[in-house]
mmCIF file of C-alpha atoms in Angstrom:
data_model
loop_
_atom_site.group_PDB
_atom_site.id
_atom_site.type_symbol
_atom_site.label_atom_id
_atom_site.label_comp_id
_atom_site.label_asym_id
_atom_site.label_seq_id
_atom_site.Cartn_x
_atom_site.Cartn_y
_atom_site.Cartn_z
ATOM 1 C CA GLU A 1 3.331 -26.951 11.552
ATOM 2 C CA VAL A 2 4.568 -24.787 14.664
ATOM 3 C CA ALA A 3 8.227 -24.015 12.506
ATOM 4 C CA ARG A 4 6.154 -22.153 9.938
ATOM 5 C CA GLU A 5 4.018 -20.456 11.664
ATOM 6 C CA GLU A 6 7.045 -18.916 14.096
ATOM 7 C CA ALA A 7 8.410 -18.392 10.499
ATOM 8 C CA LEU A 8 5.613 -16.396 8.835
ATOM 9 C CA ALA A 9 5.201 -14.897 11.378
ATOM 10 C CA GLY A 10 8.390 -13.106 11.222
ATOM 11 C CA LEU A 11 7.973 -12.291 7.882
ATOM 12 C CA MET A 12 4.951 -10.741 8.627
ATOM 13 C CA LYS A 13 7.088 -8.870 10.953
ATOM 14 C CA SER A 14 9.944 -8.018 8.782
ATOM 15 C CA GLN A 15 7.869 -6.911 5.909
ATOM 16 C CA LEU A 16 5.756 -4.895 8.168
ATOM 17 C CA LEU A 17 9.334 -3.158 9.445
ATOM 18 C CA LYS A 18 10.286 -2.724 6.218
ATOM 19 C CA ARG A 19 7.562 -0.626 5.415
ATOM 20 C CA PHE A 20 7.841 1.809 8.550
ATOM 21 C CA GLU A 21 11.288 1.646 7.988
ATOM 22 C CA SER A 22 10.165 3.525 3.787
ATOM 23 C CA SER A 23 7.772 5.411 5.569
ATOM 24 C CA VAL A 24 4.891 5.552 8.235
ATOM 25 C CA ALA A 25 2.136 6.146 4.891
ATOM 26 C CA ALA A 26 3.713 3.151 4.071
ATOM 27 C CA ALA A 27 3.093 0.722 7.498
ATOM 28 C CA THR A 28 -0.419 2.648 8.100
ATOM 29 C CA GLU A 29 -1.829 1.075 4.376
ATOM 30 C CA THR A 30 -0.254 -1.874 4.862
ATOM 31 C CA VAL A 31 -1.635 -2.443 7.887
ATOM 32 C CA GLY A 32 -5.056 -0.998 7.400
ATOM 33 C CA ARG A 33 -5.264 -3.670 4.778
ATOM 34 C CA MET A 34 -3.862 -6.353 7.070
ATOM 35 C CA ILE A 35 -6.770 -4.974 9.437
ATOM 36 C CA LEU A 36 -9.921 -5.146 6.817
ATOM 37 C CA ALA A 37 -8.649 -9.131 5.501
ATOM 38 C CA HIS A 38 -9.300 -9.996 9.358
ATOM 39 C CA GLU A 39 -12.552 -7.995 9.856
ATOM 40 C CA ALA A 40 -13.594 -9.667 7.041
ATOM 41 C CA LEU A 41 -12.504 -13.182 8.067
ATOM 42 C CA VAL A 42 -14.275 -12.370 11.502
ATOM 43 C CA THR A 43 -17.684 -10.902 9.811
ATOM 44 C CA ALA A 44 -17.718 -14.135 7.391
ATOM 45 C CA TRP A 45 -17.497 -16.530 9.650
ATOM 46 C CA GLU A 46 -19.821 -15.143 12.731
ATOM 47 C CA ALA A 47 -22.595 -13.611 10.131
ATOM 48 C CA ARG A 48 -22.295 -16.482 7.492
ATOM 49 C CA GLY A 49 -20.148 -19.606 8.934
ATOM 50 C CA VAL A 50 -18.063 -19.631 6.415
ATOM 51 C CA VAL A 51 -13.817 -18.676 5.506
ATOM 52 C CA PRO A 52 -13.493 -17.214 2.212
ATOM 53 C CA SER A 53 -11.021 -18.033 0.164
ATOM 54 C CA LEU A 54 -7.403 -15.458 -0.471
ATOM 55 C CA ALA A 55 -8.499 -14.410 -3.707
ATOM 56 C CA THR A 56 -11.709 -13.184 -1.696
ATOM 57 C CA ILE A 57 -10.449 -12.016 1.258
ATOM 58 C CA LYS A 58 -8.184 -9.841 -1.566
ATOM 59 C CA GLU A 59 -11.007 -8.322 -3.355
ATOM 60 C CA LEU A 60 -12.940 -7.628 -0.179
ATOM 61 C CA VAL A 61 -10.157 -5.599 1.014
ATOM 62 C CA ARG A 62 -9.988 -3.588 -2.780
ATOM 63 C CA ASP A 63 -13.482 -2.905 -2.552
ATOM 64 C CA ALA A 64 -13.413 -1.576 1.210
ATOM 65 C CA GLN A 65 -10.711 0.767 0.731
ATOM 66 C CA ASP A 66 -13.268 1.956 -2.068
ATOM 67 C CA GLY A 67 -15.571 3.076 1.117
ATOM 68 C CA GLU A 68 -18.223 0.034 0.101
ATOM 69 C CA PRO A 69 -19.233 -1.477 3.797
ATOM 70 C CA LEU A 70 -17.754 -4.898 4.490
ATOM 71 C CA PRO A 71 -21.117 -6.609 5.399
ATOM 72 C CA ASP A 72 -22.982 -5.978 2.781
ATOM 73 C CA LEU A 73 -19.901 -6.911 0.069
ATOM 74 C CA ILE A 74 -19.190 -10.057 2.210
ATOM 75 C CA SER A 75 -23.152 -11.112 1.801
ATOM 76 C CA ALA A 76 -22.284 -10.756 -2.108
ATOM 77 C CA ALA A 77 -18.916 -12.093 -2.121
ATOM 78 C CA LEU A 78 -19.056 -15.002 -0.653
ATOM 79 C CA ASP A 79 -22.222 -15.753 -2.938
ATOM 80 C CA GLU A 80 -20.294 -16.399 -5.413
ATOM 81 C CA ASP A 81 -16.853 -18.112 -3.686
ATOM 82 C CA VAL A 82 -16.971 -21.352 -5.080
ATOM 83 C CA ASP A 83 -13.931 -22.139 -3.086
ATOM 84 C CA SER A 84 -15.105 -20.848 0.033
ATOM 85 C CA GLN A 85 -14.950 -23.477 3.131
ATOM 86 C CA GLU A 86 -18.027 -24.067 6.038
ATOM 87 C CA ALA A 87 -16.156 -22.531 9.391
ATOM 88 C CA SER A 88 -17.446 -25.356 11.442
ATOM 89 C CA GLU A 89 -14.305 -27.271 9.310
ATOM 90 C CA PHE A 90 -11.698 -25.293 11.701
ATOM 91 C CA ASP A 91 -10.809 -25.568 14.915
ATOM 92 C CA PRO A 92 -12.683 -22.861 17.018
ATOM 93 C CA SER A 93 -9.633 -21.562 18.226
ATOM 94 C CA PHE A 94 -8.427 -20.041 15.110
ATOM 95 C CA LEU A 95 -11.051 -17.453 15.341
ATOM 96 C CA GLU A 96 -10.319 -16.478 18.718
ATOM 97 C CA ASP A 97 -6.230 -15.957 17.574
ATOM 98 C CA VAL A 98 -7.816 -14.532 14.370
ATOM 99 C CA LYS A 99 -8.941 -11.857 17.213
ATOM 100 C CA ALA A 100 -5.655 -10.960 18.696
ATOM 101 C CA ASP A 101 -4.504 -10.413 15.990
ATOM 102 C CA LEU A 102 -6.967 -8.059 14.719
ATOM 103 C CA GLY A 103 -6.873 -5.908 18.241
ATOM 104 C CA ILE A 104 -2.990 -5.476 17.950
ATOM 105 C CA LEU A 105 -3.178 -4.877 14.674
ATOM 106 C CA ARG A 106 -6.079 -2.202 15.475
ATOM 107 C CA GLU A 107 -3.102 -0.854 18.686
ATOM 108 C CA LEU A 108 -1.041 -0.533 16.019
ATOM 109 C CA SER A 109 -2.713 1.289 13.466
ATOM 110 C CA ALA A 110 -3.425 3.425 16.369
ATOM 111 C CA LYS A 111 -0.597 4.504 16.942
ATOM 112 C CA LEU A 112 1.132 4.722 13.686
ATOM 113 C CA GLU A 113 -2.212 7.783 12.911
ATOM 114 C CA HIS A 114 -0.432 8.908 16.220
ATOM 115 C CA LEU A 115 2.956 9.721 14.179
ATOM 116 C CA SER A 116 1.724 10.580 11.379
ATOM 117 C CA ALA A 117 0.515 13.421 12.150
ATOM 118 C CA LEU A 118 3.978 14.421 13.634
ATOM 119 C CA ASP A 119 5.974 15.935 10.852
ATOM 120 C CA ASP A 120 8.335 13.867 8.638
ATOM 121 C CA PRO A 121 12.112 14.000 9.186
ATOM 122 C CA LYS A 122 12.623 11.807 5.784
ATOM 123 C CA LEU A 123 9.858 14.278 3.587
ATOM 124 C CA ASP A 124 11.917 17.520 5.494
ATOM 125 C CA ARG A 125 15.140 16.226 4.306
ATOM 126 C CA LEU A 126 14.048 15.549 0.616
ATOM 127 C CA ALA A 127 12.874 19.596 0.148
ATOM 128 C CA GLU A 128 15.920 20.607 1.443
ATOM 129 C CA ILE A 129 17.942 18.259 -1.308
ATOM 130 C CA LEU A 130 14.636 18.985 -3.956
ATOM 131 C CA THR A 131 15.301 22.932 -2.855
ATOM 132 C CA GLN A 132 19.175 22.768 -3.021
ATOM 133 C CA THR A 133 20.654 20.314 -5.275
ATOM 134 C CA GLU A 134 21.935 22.396 -8.702
ATOM 135 C CA ALA A 135 20.806 19.286 -10.863
ATOM 136 C CA GLU A 136 18.736 19.705 -13.255
ATOM 137 C CA LYS A 137 17.312 16.248 -12.819
ATOM 138 C CA VAL A 138 16.280 14.423 -9.606
ATOM 139 C CA ALA A 139 15.181 11.066 -9.386
ATOM 140 C CA VAL A 140 13.388 9.449 -6.794
ATOM 141 C CA PHE A 141 13.121 5.142 -5.606
ATOM 142 C CA THR A 142 11.447 3.878 -3.339
ATOM 143 C CA SER A 143 10.537 -0.690 -2.825
ATOM 144 C CA PHE A 144 6.902 0.697 -1.633
ATOM 145 C CA ALA A 145 4.244 1.725 -4.011
ATOM 146 C CA ASP A 146 2.436 2.992 -0.856
ATOM 147 C CA THR A 147 5.333 5.170 -0.429
ATOM 148 C CA ALA A 148 5.308 6.966 -3.897
ATOM 149 C CA ARG A 149 1.905 8.078 -3.786
ATOM 150 C CA TYR A 150 2.766 9.282 -0.376
ATOM 151 C CA LEU A 151 5.305 11.167 -1.694
ATOM 152 C CA ALA A 152 3.714 12.379 -4.893
ATOM 153 C CA GLU A 153 0.577 13.561 -3.079
ATOM 154 C CA SER A 154 2.918 15.765 -0.395
ATOM 155 C CA LEU A 155 4.593 16.964 -3.066
ATOM 156 C CA ALA A 156 1.415 17.813 -5.418
ATOM 157 C CA LEU A 157 0.162 19.496 -2.623
ATOM 158 C CA ASP A 158 2.882 21.991 -1.279
ATOM 159 C CA PRO A 159 5.514 22.020 -4.805
ATOM 160 C CA ASP A 160 7.200 25.417 -3.705
ATOM 161 C CA ARG A 161 8.634 23.777 -0.492
ATOM 162 C CA PHE A 162 10.427 21.597 -2.726
ATOM 163 C CA GLY A 163 12.056 23.720 -5.163
ATOM 164 C CA GLY A 164 8.285 23.916 -7.228
ATOM 165 C CA ARG A 165 9.502 21.258 -9.832
ATOM 166 C CA LYS A 166 7.308 19.863 -12.261
ATOM 167 C CA MET A 167 7.064 15.834 -11.785
ATOM 168 C CA THR A 168 6.645 12.536 -13.175
ATOM 169 C CA VAL A 169 5.705 9.758 -11.121
ATOM 170 C CA VAL A 170 5.181 5.999 -12.119
ATOM 171 C CA ILE A 171 4.531 3.068 -10.258
ATOM 172 C CA GLY A 172 5.465 0.039 -10.973
ATOM 173 C CA THR A 173 2.471 -2.175 -12.740
ATOM 174 C CA GLU A 174 0.141 0.526 -11.497
ATOM 175 C CA THR A 175 1.069 2.667 -14.251
ATOM 176 C CA GLU A 176 -0.053 1.565 -17.632
ATOM 177 C CA ALA A 177 2.884 0.610 -19.685
ATOM 178 C CA GLN A 178 2.285 3.036 -22.454
ATOM 179 C CA ALA A 179 1.968 5.515 -20.479
ATOM 180 C CA ARG A 180 4.763 4.462 -18.299
ATOM 181 C CA THR A 181 6.543 5.145 -20.936
ATOM 182 C CA ARG A 182 5.433 8.630 -21.325
ATOM 183 C CA GLU A 183 5.604 9.773 -18.172
ATOM 184 C CA LEU A 184 9.684 7.969 -18.516
ATOM 185 C CA GLU A 185 9.864 10.477 -21.613
ATOM 186 C CA ARG A 186 9.434 13.202 -20.072
ATOM 187 C CA PHE A 187 11.710 12.489 -17.897
ATOM 188 C CA CYS A 188 14.415 11.839 -19.647
ATOM 189 C CA PRO A 189 13.210 11.834 -23.621
ATOM 190 C CA GLN A 190 16.622 10.630 -25.312
ATOM 191 C CA SER A 191 17.403 7.659 -23.358
ATOM 192 C CA VAL A 192 14.537 6.324 -23.524
ATOM 193 C CA THR A 193 13.408 7.207 -27.365
ATOM 194 C CA GLY A 194 17.202 7.009 -28.390
ATOM 195 C CA ASP A 195 16.312 10.058 -30.723
ATOM 196 C CA PRO A 196 18.374 13.127 -29.567
ATOM 197 C CA SER A 197 16.134 15.594 -31.388
ATOM 198 C CA PHE A 198 13.194 14.064 -29.528
ATOM 199 C CA VAL A 199 10.498 16.821 -27.607
ATOM 200 C CA PRO A 200 7.954 15.164 -25.264
ATOM 201 C CA PRO A 201 4.607 16.483 -26.521
ATOM 202 C CA ASP A 202 3.683 18.683 -23.770
ATOM 203 C CA GLY A 203 7.266 19.728 -23.713
ATOM 204 C CA GLN A 204 8.551 19.356 -19.942
#
């Protein structure tokens, strides 16, 4: 069991590092979600004496990201969580470990917030590429949806910095299938449709 726990901890650190390498924004968003998950567990344990199911914790994180107060969300969610367990079934030291991890995550979040206020060298490099390249079209790929959203927002806020190009964005399963096809048609209409004469409705 100890070996499995150590392996899981190593995997979590690796995943956080990969997100940090992708962008500070991706690491910040991931750490923020982890903080909310830990806060949900601590609050449910201390206020209701219950440990929520994993599905409920994920739901609480999603709803809390939309700005709803976590304590209010937890009360409603636990009433419907048939897979939750009594906190008394767990070793009390588990709660202390969760609180310790929460403290570490909050420290990490503060450091990431400091970095996010600084210039982003990757974003600077992307701006150079987009303004200097003679290519008519440029495709930018990233492994993480948080980085994709960050790039899309950055380009939309200051299009002139990035060459003033028209932009289309597809973010994995977040983009509904029909909309995904439509966006791909805007970028490469002939390849997607197989019709050499096809032109997207908006002409872009």
